[in-house]
CSV table of C-alpha atoms in Angstrom, one decimal:
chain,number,residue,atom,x,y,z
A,743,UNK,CA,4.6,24.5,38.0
A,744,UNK,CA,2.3,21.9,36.2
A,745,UNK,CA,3.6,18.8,35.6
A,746,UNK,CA,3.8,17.4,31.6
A,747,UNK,CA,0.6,15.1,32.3
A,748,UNK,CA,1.7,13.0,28.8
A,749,UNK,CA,4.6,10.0,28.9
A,750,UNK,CA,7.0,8.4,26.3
A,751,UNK,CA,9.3,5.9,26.6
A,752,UNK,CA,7.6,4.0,29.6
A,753,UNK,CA,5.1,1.8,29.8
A,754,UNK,CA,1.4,3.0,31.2
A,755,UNK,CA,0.4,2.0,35.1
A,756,UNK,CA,-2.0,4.4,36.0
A,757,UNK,CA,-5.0,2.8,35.0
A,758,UNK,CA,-6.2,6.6,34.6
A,759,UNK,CA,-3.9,7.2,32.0
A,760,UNK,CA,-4.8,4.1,30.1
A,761,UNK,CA,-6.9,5.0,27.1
A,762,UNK,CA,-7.9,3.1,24.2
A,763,UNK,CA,-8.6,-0.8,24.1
A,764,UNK,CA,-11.8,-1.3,24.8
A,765,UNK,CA,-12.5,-4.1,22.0
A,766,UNK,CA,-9.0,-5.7,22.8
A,767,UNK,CA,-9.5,-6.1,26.6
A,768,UNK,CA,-13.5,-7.2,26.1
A,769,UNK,CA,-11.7,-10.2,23.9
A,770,UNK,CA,-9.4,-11.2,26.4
A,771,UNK,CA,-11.6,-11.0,28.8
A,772,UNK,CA,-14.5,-12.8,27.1
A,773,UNK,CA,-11.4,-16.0,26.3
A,774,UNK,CA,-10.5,-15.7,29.7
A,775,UNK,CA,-14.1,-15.7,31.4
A,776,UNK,CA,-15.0,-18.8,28.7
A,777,UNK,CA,-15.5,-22.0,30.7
A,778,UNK,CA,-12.2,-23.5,28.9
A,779,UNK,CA,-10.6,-20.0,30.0
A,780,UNK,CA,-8.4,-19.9,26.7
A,781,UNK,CA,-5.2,-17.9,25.7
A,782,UNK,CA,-4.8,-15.0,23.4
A,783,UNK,CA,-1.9,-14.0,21.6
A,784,UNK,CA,-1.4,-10.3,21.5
A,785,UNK,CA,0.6,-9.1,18.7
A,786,UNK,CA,2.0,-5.4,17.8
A,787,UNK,CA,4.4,-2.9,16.5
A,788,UNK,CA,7.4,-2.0,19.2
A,789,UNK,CA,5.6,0.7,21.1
A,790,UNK,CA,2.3,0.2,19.9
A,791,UNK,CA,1.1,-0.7,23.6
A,792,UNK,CA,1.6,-4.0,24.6
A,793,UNK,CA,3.1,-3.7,27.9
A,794,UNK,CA,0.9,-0.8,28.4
A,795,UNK,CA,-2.1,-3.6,27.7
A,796,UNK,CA,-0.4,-6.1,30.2
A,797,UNK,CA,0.4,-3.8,32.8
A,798,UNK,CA,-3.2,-2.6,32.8
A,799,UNK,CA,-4.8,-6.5,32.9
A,800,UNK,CA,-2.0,-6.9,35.5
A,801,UNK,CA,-3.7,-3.9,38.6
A,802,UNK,CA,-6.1,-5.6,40.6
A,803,UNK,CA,-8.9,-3.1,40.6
A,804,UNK,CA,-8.5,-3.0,36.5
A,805,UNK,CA,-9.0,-6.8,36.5
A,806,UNK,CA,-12.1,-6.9,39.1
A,807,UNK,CA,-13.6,-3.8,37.2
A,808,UNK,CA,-13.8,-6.1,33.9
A,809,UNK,CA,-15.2,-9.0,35.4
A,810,UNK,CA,-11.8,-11.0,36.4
A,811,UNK,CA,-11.7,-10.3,40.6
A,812,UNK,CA,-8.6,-11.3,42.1
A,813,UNK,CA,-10.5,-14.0,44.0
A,814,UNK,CA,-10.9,-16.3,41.4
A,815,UNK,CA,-8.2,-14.5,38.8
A,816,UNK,CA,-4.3,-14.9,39.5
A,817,UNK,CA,-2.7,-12.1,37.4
A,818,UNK,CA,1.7,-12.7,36.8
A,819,UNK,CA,3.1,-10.6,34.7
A,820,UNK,CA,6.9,-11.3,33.9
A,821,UNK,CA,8.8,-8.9,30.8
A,822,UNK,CA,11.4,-11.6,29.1
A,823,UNK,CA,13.1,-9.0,27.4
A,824,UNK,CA,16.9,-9.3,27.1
A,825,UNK,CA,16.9,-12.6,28.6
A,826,UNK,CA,18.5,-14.4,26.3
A,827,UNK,CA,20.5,-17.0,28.6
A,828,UNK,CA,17.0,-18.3,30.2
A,829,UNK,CA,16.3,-21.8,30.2
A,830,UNK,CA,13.1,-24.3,31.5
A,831,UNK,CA,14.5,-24.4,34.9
A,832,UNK,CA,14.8,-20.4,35.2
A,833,UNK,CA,11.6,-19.8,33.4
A,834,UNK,CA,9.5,-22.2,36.0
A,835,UNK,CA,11.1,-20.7,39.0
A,836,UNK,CA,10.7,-17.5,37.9
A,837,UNK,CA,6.8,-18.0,36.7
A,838,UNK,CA,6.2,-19.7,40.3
A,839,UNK,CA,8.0,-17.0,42.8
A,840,UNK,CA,6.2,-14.1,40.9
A,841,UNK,CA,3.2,-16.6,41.2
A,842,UNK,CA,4.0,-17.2,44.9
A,843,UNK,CA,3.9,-13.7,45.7
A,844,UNK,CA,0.8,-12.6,43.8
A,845,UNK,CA,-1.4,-15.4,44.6
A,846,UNK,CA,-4.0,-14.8,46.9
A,847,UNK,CA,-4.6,-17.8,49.4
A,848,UNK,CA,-1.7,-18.0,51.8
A,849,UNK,CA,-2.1,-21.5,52.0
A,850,UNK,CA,-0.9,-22.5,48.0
A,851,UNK,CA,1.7,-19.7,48.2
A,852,UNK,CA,3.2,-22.4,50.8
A,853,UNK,CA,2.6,-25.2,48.5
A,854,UNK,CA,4.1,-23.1,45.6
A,855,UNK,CA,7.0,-22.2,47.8
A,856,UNK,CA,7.9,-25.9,48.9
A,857,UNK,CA,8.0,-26.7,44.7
A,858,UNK,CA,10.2,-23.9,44.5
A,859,UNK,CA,12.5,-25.2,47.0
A,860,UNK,CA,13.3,-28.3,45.2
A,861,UNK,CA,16.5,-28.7,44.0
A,862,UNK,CA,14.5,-30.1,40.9
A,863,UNK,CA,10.5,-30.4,39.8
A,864,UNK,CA,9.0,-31.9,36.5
A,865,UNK,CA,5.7,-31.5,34.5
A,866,UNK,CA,4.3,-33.8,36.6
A,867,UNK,CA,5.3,-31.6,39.7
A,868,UNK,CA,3.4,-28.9,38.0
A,869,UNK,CA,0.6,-30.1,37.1
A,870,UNK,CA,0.2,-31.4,41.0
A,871,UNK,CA,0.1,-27.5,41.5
A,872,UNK,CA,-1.8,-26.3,39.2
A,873,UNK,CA,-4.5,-29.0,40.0
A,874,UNK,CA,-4.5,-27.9,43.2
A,875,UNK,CA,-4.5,-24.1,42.4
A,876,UNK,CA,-7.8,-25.2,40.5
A,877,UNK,CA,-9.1,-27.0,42.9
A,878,UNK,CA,-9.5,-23.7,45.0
A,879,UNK,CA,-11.5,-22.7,42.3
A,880,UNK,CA,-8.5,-19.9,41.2
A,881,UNK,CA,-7.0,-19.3,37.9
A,882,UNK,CA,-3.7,-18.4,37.3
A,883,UNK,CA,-3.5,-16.1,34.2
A,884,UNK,CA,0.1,-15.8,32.6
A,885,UNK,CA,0.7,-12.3,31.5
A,886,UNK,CA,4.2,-13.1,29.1
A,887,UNK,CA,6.0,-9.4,27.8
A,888,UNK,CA,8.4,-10.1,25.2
A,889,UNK,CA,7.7,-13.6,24.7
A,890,UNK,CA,9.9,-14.2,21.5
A,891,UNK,CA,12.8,-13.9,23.8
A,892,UNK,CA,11.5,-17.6,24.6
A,893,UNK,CA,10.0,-19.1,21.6
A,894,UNK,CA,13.7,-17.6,19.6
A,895,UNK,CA,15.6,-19.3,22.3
A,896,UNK,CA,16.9,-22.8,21.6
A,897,UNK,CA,17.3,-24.0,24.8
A,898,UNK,CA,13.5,-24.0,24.5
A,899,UNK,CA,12.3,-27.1,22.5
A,900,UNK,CA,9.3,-28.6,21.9
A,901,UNK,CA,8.9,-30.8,24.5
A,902,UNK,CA,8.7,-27.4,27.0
A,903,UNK,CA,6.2,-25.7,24.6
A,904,UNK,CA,4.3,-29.0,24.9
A,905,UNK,CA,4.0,-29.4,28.2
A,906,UNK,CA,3.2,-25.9,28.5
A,907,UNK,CA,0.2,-26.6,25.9
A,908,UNK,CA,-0.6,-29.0,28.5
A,909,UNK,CA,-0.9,-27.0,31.4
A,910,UNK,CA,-2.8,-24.3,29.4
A,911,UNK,CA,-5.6,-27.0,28.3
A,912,UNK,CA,-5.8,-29.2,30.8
A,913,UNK,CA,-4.5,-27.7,34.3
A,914,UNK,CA,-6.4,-24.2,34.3
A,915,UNK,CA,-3.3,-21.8,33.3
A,916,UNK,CA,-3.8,-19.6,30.4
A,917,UNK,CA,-1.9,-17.5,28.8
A,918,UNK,CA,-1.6,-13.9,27.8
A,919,UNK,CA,1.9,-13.5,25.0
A,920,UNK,CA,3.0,-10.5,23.8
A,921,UNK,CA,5.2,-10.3,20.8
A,922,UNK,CA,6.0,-7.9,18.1
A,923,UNK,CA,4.9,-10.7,15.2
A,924,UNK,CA,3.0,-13.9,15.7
A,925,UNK,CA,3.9,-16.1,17.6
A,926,UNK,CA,4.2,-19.4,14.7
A,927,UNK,CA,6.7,-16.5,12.8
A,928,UNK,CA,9.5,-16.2,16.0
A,929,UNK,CA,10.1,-19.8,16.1
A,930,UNK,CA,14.2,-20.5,16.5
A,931,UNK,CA,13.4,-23.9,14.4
A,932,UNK,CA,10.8,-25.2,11.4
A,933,UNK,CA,10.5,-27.8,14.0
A,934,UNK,CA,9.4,-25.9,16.4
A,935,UNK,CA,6.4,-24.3,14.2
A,936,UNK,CA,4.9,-27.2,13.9
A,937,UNK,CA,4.1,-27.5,17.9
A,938,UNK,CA,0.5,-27.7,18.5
A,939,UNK,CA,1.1,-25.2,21.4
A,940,UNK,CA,0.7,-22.3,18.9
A,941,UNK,CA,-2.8,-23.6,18.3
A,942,UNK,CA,-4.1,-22.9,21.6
A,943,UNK,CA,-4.2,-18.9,21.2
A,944,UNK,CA,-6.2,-15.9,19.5
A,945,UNK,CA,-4.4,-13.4,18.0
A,946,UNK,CA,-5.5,-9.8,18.6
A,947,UNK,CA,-3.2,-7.6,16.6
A,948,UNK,CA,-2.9,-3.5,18.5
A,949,UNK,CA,-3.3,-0.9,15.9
A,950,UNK,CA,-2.8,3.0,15.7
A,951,UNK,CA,-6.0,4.7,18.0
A,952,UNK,CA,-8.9,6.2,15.7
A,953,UNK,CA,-9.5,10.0,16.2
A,954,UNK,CA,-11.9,9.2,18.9
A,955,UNK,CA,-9.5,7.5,21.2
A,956,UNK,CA,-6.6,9.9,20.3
A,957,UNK,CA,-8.7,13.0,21.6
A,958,UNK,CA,-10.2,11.3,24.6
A,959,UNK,CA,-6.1,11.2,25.0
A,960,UNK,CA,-5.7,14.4,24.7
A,961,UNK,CA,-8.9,15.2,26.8
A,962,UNK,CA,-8.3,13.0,29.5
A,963,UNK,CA,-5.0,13.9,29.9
A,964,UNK,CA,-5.5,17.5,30.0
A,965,UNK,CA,-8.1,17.7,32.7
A,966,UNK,CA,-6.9,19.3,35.8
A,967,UNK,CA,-3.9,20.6,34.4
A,968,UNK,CA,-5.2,24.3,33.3
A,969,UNK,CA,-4.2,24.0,29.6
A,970,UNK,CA,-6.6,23.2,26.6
A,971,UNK,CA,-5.1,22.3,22.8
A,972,UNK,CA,-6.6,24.8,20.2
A,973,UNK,CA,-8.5,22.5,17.7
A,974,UNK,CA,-5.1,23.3,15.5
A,975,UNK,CA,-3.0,21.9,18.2
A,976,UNK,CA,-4.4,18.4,18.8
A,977,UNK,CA,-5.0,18.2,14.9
A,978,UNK,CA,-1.1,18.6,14.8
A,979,UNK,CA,-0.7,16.3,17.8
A,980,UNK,CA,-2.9,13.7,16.1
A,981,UNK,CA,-1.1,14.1,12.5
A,982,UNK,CA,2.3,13.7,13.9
A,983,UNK,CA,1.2,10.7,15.6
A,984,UNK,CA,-0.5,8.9,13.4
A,985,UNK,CA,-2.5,7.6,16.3
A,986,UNK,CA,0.1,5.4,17.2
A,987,UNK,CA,0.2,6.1,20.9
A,988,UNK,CA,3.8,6.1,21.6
A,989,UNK,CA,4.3,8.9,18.8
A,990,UNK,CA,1.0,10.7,19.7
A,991,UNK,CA,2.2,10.6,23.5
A,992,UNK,CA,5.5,12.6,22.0
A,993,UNK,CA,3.9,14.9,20.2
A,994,UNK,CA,1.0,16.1,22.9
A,995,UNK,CA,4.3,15.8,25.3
A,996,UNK,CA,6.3,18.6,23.3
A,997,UNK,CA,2.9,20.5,22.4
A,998,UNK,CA,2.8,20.8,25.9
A,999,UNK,CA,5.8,22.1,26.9
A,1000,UNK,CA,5.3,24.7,23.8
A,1001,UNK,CA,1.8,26.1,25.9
A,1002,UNK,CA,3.6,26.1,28.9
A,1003,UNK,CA,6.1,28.1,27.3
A,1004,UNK,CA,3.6,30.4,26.2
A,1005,UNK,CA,4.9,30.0,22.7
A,1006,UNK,CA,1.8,30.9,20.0
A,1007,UNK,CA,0.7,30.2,16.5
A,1008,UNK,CA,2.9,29.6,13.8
A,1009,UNK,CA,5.6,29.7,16.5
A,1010,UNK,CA,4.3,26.6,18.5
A,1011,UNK,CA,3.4,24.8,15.8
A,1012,UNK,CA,7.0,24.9,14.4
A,1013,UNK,CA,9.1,24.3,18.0
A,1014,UNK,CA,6.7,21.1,17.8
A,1015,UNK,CA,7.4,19.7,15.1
A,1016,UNK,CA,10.8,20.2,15.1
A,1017,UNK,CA,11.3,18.5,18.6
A,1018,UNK,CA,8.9,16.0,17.3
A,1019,UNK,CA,11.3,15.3,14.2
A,1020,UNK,CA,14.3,15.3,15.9
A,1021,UNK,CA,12.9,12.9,19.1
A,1022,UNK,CA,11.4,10.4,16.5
A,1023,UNK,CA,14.0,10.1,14.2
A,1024,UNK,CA,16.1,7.2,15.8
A,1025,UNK,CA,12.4,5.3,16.4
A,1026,UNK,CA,11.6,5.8,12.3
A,1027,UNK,CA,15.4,4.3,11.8
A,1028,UNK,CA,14.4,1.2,14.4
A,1029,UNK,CA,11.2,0.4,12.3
A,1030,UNK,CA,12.9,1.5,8.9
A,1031,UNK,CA,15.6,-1.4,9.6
A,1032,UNK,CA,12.7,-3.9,10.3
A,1033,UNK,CA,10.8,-3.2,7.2
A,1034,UNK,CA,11.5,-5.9,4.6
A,1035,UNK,CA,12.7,-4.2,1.1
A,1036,UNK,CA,9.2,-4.6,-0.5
A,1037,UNK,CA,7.6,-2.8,2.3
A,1038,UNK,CA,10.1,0.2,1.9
A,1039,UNK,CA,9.1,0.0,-2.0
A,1040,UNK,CA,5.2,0.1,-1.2
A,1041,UNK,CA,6.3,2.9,1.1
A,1042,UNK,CA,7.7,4.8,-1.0
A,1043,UNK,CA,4.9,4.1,-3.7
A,1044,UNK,CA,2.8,5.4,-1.4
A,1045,UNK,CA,4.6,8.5,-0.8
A,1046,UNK,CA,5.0,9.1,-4.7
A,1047,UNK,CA,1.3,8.8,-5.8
A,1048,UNK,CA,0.3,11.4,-2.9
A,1049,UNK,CA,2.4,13.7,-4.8
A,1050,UNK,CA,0.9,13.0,-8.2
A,1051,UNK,CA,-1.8,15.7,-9.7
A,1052,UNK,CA,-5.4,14.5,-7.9
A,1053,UNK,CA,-7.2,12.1,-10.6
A,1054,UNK,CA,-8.8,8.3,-10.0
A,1055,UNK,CA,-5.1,6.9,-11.4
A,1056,UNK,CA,-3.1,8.3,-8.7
A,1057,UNK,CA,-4.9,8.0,-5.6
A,1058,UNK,CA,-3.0,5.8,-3.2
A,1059,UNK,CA,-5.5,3.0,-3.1
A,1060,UNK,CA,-4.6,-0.7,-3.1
A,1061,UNK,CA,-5.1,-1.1,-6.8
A,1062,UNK,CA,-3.0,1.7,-7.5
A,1063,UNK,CA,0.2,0.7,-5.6
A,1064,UNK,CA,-0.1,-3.2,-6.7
A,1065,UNK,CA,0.0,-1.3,-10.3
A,1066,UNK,CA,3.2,0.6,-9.3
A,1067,UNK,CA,4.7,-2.5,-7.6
A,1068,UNK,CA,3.2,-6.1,-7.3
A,1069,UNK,CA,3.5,-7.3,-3.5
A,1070,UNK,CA,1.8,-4.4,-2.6
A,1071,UNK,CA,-1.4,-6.1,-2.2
A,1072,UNK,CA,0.8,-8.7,0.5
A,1073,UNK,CA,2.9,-5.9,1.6
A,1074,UNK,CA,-0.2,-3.2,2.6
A,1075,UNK,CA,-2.1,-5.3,5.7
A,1076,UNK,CA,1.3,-5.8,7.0
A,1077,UNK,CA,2.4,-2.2,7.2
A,1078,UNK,CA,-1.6,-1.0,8.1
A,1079,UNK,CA,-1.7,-4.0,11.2
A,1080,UNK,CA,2.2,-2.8,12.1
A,1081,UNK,CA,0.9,0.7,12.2
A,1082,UNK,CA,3.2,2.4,9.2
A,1083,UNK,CA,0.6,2.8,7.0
A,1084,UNK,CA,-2.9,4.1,8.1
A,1085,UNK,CA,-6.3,3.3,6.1
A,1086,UNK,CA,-8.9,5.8,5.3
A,1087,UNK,CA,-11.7,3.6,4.9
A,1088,UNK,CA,-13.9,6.0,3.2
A,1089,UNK,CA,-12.3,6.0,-0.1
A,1090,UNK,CA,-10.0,3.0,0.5
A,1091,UNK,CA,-6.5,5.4,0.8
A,1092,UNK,CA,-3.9,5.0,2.3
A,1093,UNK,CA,-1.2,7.3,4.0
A,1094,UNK,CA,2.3,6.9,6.1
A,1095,UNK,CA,1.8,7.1,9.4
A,1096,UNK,CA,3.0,10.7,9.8
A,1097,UNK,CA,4.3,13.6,7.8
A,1098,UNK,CA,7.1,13.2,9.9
A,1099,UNK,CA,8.3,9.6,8.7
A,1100,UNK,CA,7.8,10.8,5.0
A,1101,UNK,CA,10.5,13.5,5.7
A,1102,UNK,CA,12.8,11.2,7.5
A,1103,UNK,CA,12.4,8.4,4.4
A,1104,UNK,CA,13.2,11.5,2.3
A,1105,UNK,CA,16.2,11.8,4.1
A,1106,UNK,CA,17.1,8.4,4.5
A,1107,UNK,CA,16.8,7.7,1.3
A,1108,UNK,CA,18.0,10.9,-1.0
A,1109,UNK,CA,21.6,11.7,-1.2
A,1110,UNK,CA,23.1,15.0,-0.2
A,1111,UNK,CA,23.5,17.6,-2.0
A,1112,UNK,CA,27.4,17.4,-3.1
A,1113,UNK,CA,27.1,13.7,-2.3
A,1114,UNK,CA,25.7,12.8,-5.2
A,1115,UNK,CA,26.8,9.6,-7.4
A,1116,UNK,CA,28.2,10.8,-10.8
A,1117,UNK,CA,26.5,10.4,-13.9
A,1118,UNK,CA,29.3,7.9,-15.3
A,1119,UNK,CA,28.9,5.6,-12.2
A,1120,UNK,CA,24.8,5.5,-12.6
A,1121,UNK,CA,25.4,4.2,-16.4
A,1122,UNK,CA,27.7,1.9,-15.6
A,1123,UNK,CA,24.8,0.5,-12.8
A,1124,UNK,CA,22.2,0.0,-15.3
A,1125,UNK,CA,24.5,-1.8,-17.8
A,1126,UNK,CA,26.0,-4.3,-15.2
A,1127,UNK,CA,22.3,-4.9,-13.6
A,1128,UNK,CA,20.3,-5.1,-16.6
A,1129,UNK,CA,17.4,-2.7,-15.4
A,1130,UNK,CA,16.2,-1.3,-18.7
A,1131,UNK,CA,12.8,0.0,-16.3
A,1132,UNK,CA,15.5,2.5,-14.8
A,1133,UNK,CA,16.7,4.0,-18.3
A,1134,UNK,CA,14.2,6.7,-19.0
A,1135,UNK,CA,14.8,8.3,-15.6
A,1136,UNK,CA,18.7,7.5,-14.9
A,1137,UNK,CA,19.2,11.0,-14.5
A,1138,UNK,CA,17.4,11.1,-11.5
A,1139,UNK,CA,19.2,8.5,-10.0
A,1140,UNK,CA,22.2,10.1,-8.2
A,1141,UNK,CA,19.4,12.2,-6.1
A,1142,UNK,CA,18.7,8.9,-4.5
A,1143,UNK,CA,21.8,7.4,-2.1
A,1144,UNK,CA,23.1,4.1,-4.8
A,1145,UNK,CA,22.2,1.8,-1.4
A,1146,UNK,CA,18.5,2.5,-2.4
A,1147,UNK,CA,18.8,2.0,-6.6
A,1148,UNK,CA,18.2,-1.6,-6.6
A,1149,UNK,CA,15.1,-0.2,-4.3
A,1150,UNK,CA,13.7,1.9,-6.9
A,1151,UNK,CA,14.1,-0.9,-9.7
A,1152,UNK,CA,11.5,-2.6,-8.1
A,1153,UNK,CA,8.5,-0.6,-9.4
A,1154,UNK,CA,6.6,-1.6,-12.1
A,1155,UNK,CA,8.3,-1.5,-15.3
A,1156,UNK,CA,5.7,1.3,-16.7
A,1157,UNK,CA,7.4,3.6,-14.2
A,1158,UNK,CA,7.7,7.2,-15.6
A,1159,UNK,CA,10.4,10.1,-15.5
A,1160,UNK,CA,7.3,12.1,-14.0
A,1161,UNK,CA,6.9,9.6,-10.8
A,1162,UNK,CA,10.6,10.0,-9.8
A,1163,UNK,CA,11.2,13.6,-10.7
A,1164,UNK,CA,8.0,14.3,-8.9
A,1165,UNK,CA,9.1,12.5,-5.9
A,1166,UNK,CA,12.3,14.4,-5.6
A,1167,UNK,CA,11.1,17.5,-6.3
A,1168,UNK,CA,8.1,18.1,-4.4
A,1169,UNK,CA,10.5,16.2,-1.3
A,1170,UNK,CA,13.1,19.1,-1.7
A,1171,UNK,CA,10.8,21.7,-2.4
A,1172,UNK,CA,8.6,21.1,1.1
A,1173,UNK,CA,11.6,21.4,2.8
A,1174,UNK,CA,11.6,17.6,3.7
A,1175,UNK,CA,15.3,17.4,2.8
């Protein structure tokens, strides 16, 4: 039998398997080549890559192959995630026995292991070591997963990330963070945000892969195995996902199976989707729950004006939704750089990430049929919350859960009866609920 050559769920360590990133990995590189061999900062979605990114910087033949040979380059990766007990005194022993055993030159790995062995070490301690790591002309690069588990962590205060600053600047250590927002926005204190250690780094934000890098996916993943996607197939693999690579991993994972199944046409396309739908569904509720309540309204603007008759007013451009709802124009690069809503930069639209997470919003956010709020309680809403914007389309209302009216009240107040009622309608009426 041929093995399923695509993975979800786990990081990416084959460096074969790694696609995608070129113009990431050329920055880090190029800050990390740079004679003051600075930090970078990368920031992305839950999924998006990160660890995939780290992992691959991380294999010794990866690094010498982009200029960063394990001679004079010290990759140590360390995941932080769930550690929410650490402290100074675990991170540094941690950081110096993963150092210990990656480090190249037998003779600091003794010096590293005699600091170790300390029943206590300060800054001053470590910059000793790293002083002498660089006088041996090595660098010891950071790699830090999940490194809001220490910046959120009060037992870390300022005077760590400080002398941390200090060993990245002065003492030849820089660092590689990885973190689902930036890094000045998963401080534990307004104290803390105000350290000059977040000055030190480059952000590089991961976004969904274009076409390109999605089908040399697809391609390189495929080679060996046998089986080729129809052009149909890896269009559907690359709609479902968006581009995103954990989701677009899914979805050639399950069209995969289907061809090995020797399921066909209509009939493939359909067991795909629906294991797509019903694999994805608890990751849409994960990102859903860390969208902020104008995000889920531009989101749901977005959805409506796709569903509007084709004309220049109800294209989904960035005009258009700041005219439905007015953060849109703060709310649309957040949701593009998290990956939720994807750019089509040749008529400035924009779309959800996937047919998929429009159906599961439908269902997340319309009620039952037989749930439904009665007509009585929706009156009663409007007069207790003032929102005369909701009045010409109340009877609309109980199709939407109550949680999510205060959600809808947020549109402009030129909203229509047509925008809602073609919302619900066309949702029910593609099946999406």
């Amino acid at each position: 039998m041929t093995s399923n050559p695509f993975t979800f769920g786990n990081p990416i360590r084959d460096p074969a398997k790694f696609f995608g990133r070129r113009e990431e990995l050329r920055q880090v590189v190029n800050r990390l080549r740079s004679s003051a061999h600075e930090s970078t900062s990368i920031v992305g979605e839950r999924r998006i890559g990160k660890t995939s990114l780290l992992k691959h910087l991380e294999n010794s033949m990866v690094a010498q192959s982009l200029g960063l040979p394990p001679e004079q380059f010290c990759m140590v990766y360390m995941d932080f995630q769930g550690l929410t007990d650490i402290t100074p005194p675990r991170f540094w022993q941690r950081v110096l026995q993963k150092l210990e055993r990656a480090i190249c030159k037998p003779e600091l790995a003794v010096e590293i292991k005699e600091l170790r062995s300390r029943d206590a070490f300060d800054l001053f301690d470590l910059e000793d070591l790293f002083t002498m790591i660089t006088d041996e002309q090595l660098t010891p690069v950071l790699l830090l997963d999940e490194f809001e588990y220490v910046t959120q962590n009060p037992n870390f205060g300022s005077d760590f990330f400080g002398g941390l600053r200090a060993l990245a600047i002065h003492q030849n250590l820089p660092l590689i963070t990885a973190t689902r927002r930036e890094l000045i926005d998963l401080c534990h204190s307004e104290e803390l945000k105000g350290s000059p250690f977040f000055n030190i780094f480059a952000n590089i934000v991961l976004r969904p892969f274009n076409p390109e890098d999605v089908h040399a996916l697809l391609e390189g993943n495929l080679a060996g195995t046998g089986i080729s996607f129809k052009p149909a197939e890896s269009d559907l693999v690359l709609k479902l996902g968006g581009g995103y690579p954990f989701f677009t991993q899914m979805a050639a994972f399950f069209m995969f199976e289907a061809k090995t199944g020797r399921l066909e046409k209509e009939a493939l396309l359909q067991q795909v989707c629906r294991q797509f739908d019903e694999q994805s569904d608890a990751h849409y509720a994960y990102m859903w729950g860390h969208t902020s309540e104008s995000e889920k309204i531009t989101l749901l603007a977005d959805m409506a004006l796709t569903r509007q008759k084709a004309g220049a007013k109800s294209l989904p451009t960035l005009a258009n939704l700041a005219g439905m709802h007015q953060r849109a124009h703060l709310d649309v690069p957040e949701l593009v750089k998290r990956g939720l809503l994807v750019e089509n930069r040749s008529d400035g639209t924009y779309r959800l990430l996937s047919p998929s997470l429009e159906r599961w919003i439908a269902h997340e956010i319309l009620a039952p049929p037989g749930e439904e709020e009665e007509q009585n309680s929706v009156s009663d809403w409007l007069a207790a919350g003032g929102r005369d914007n909701l009045e010409p389309v109340k009877g609309f209302l109980p199709k939407f859960k109550k949680k999510y009216w205060p959600m809808l009240s947020g549109f402009a107040k030129d909203i229509t009866l047509e925008l809602i009622s073609n919302l619900t309608i066309d949702l029910m009426t593609r099946g999406m609920f």
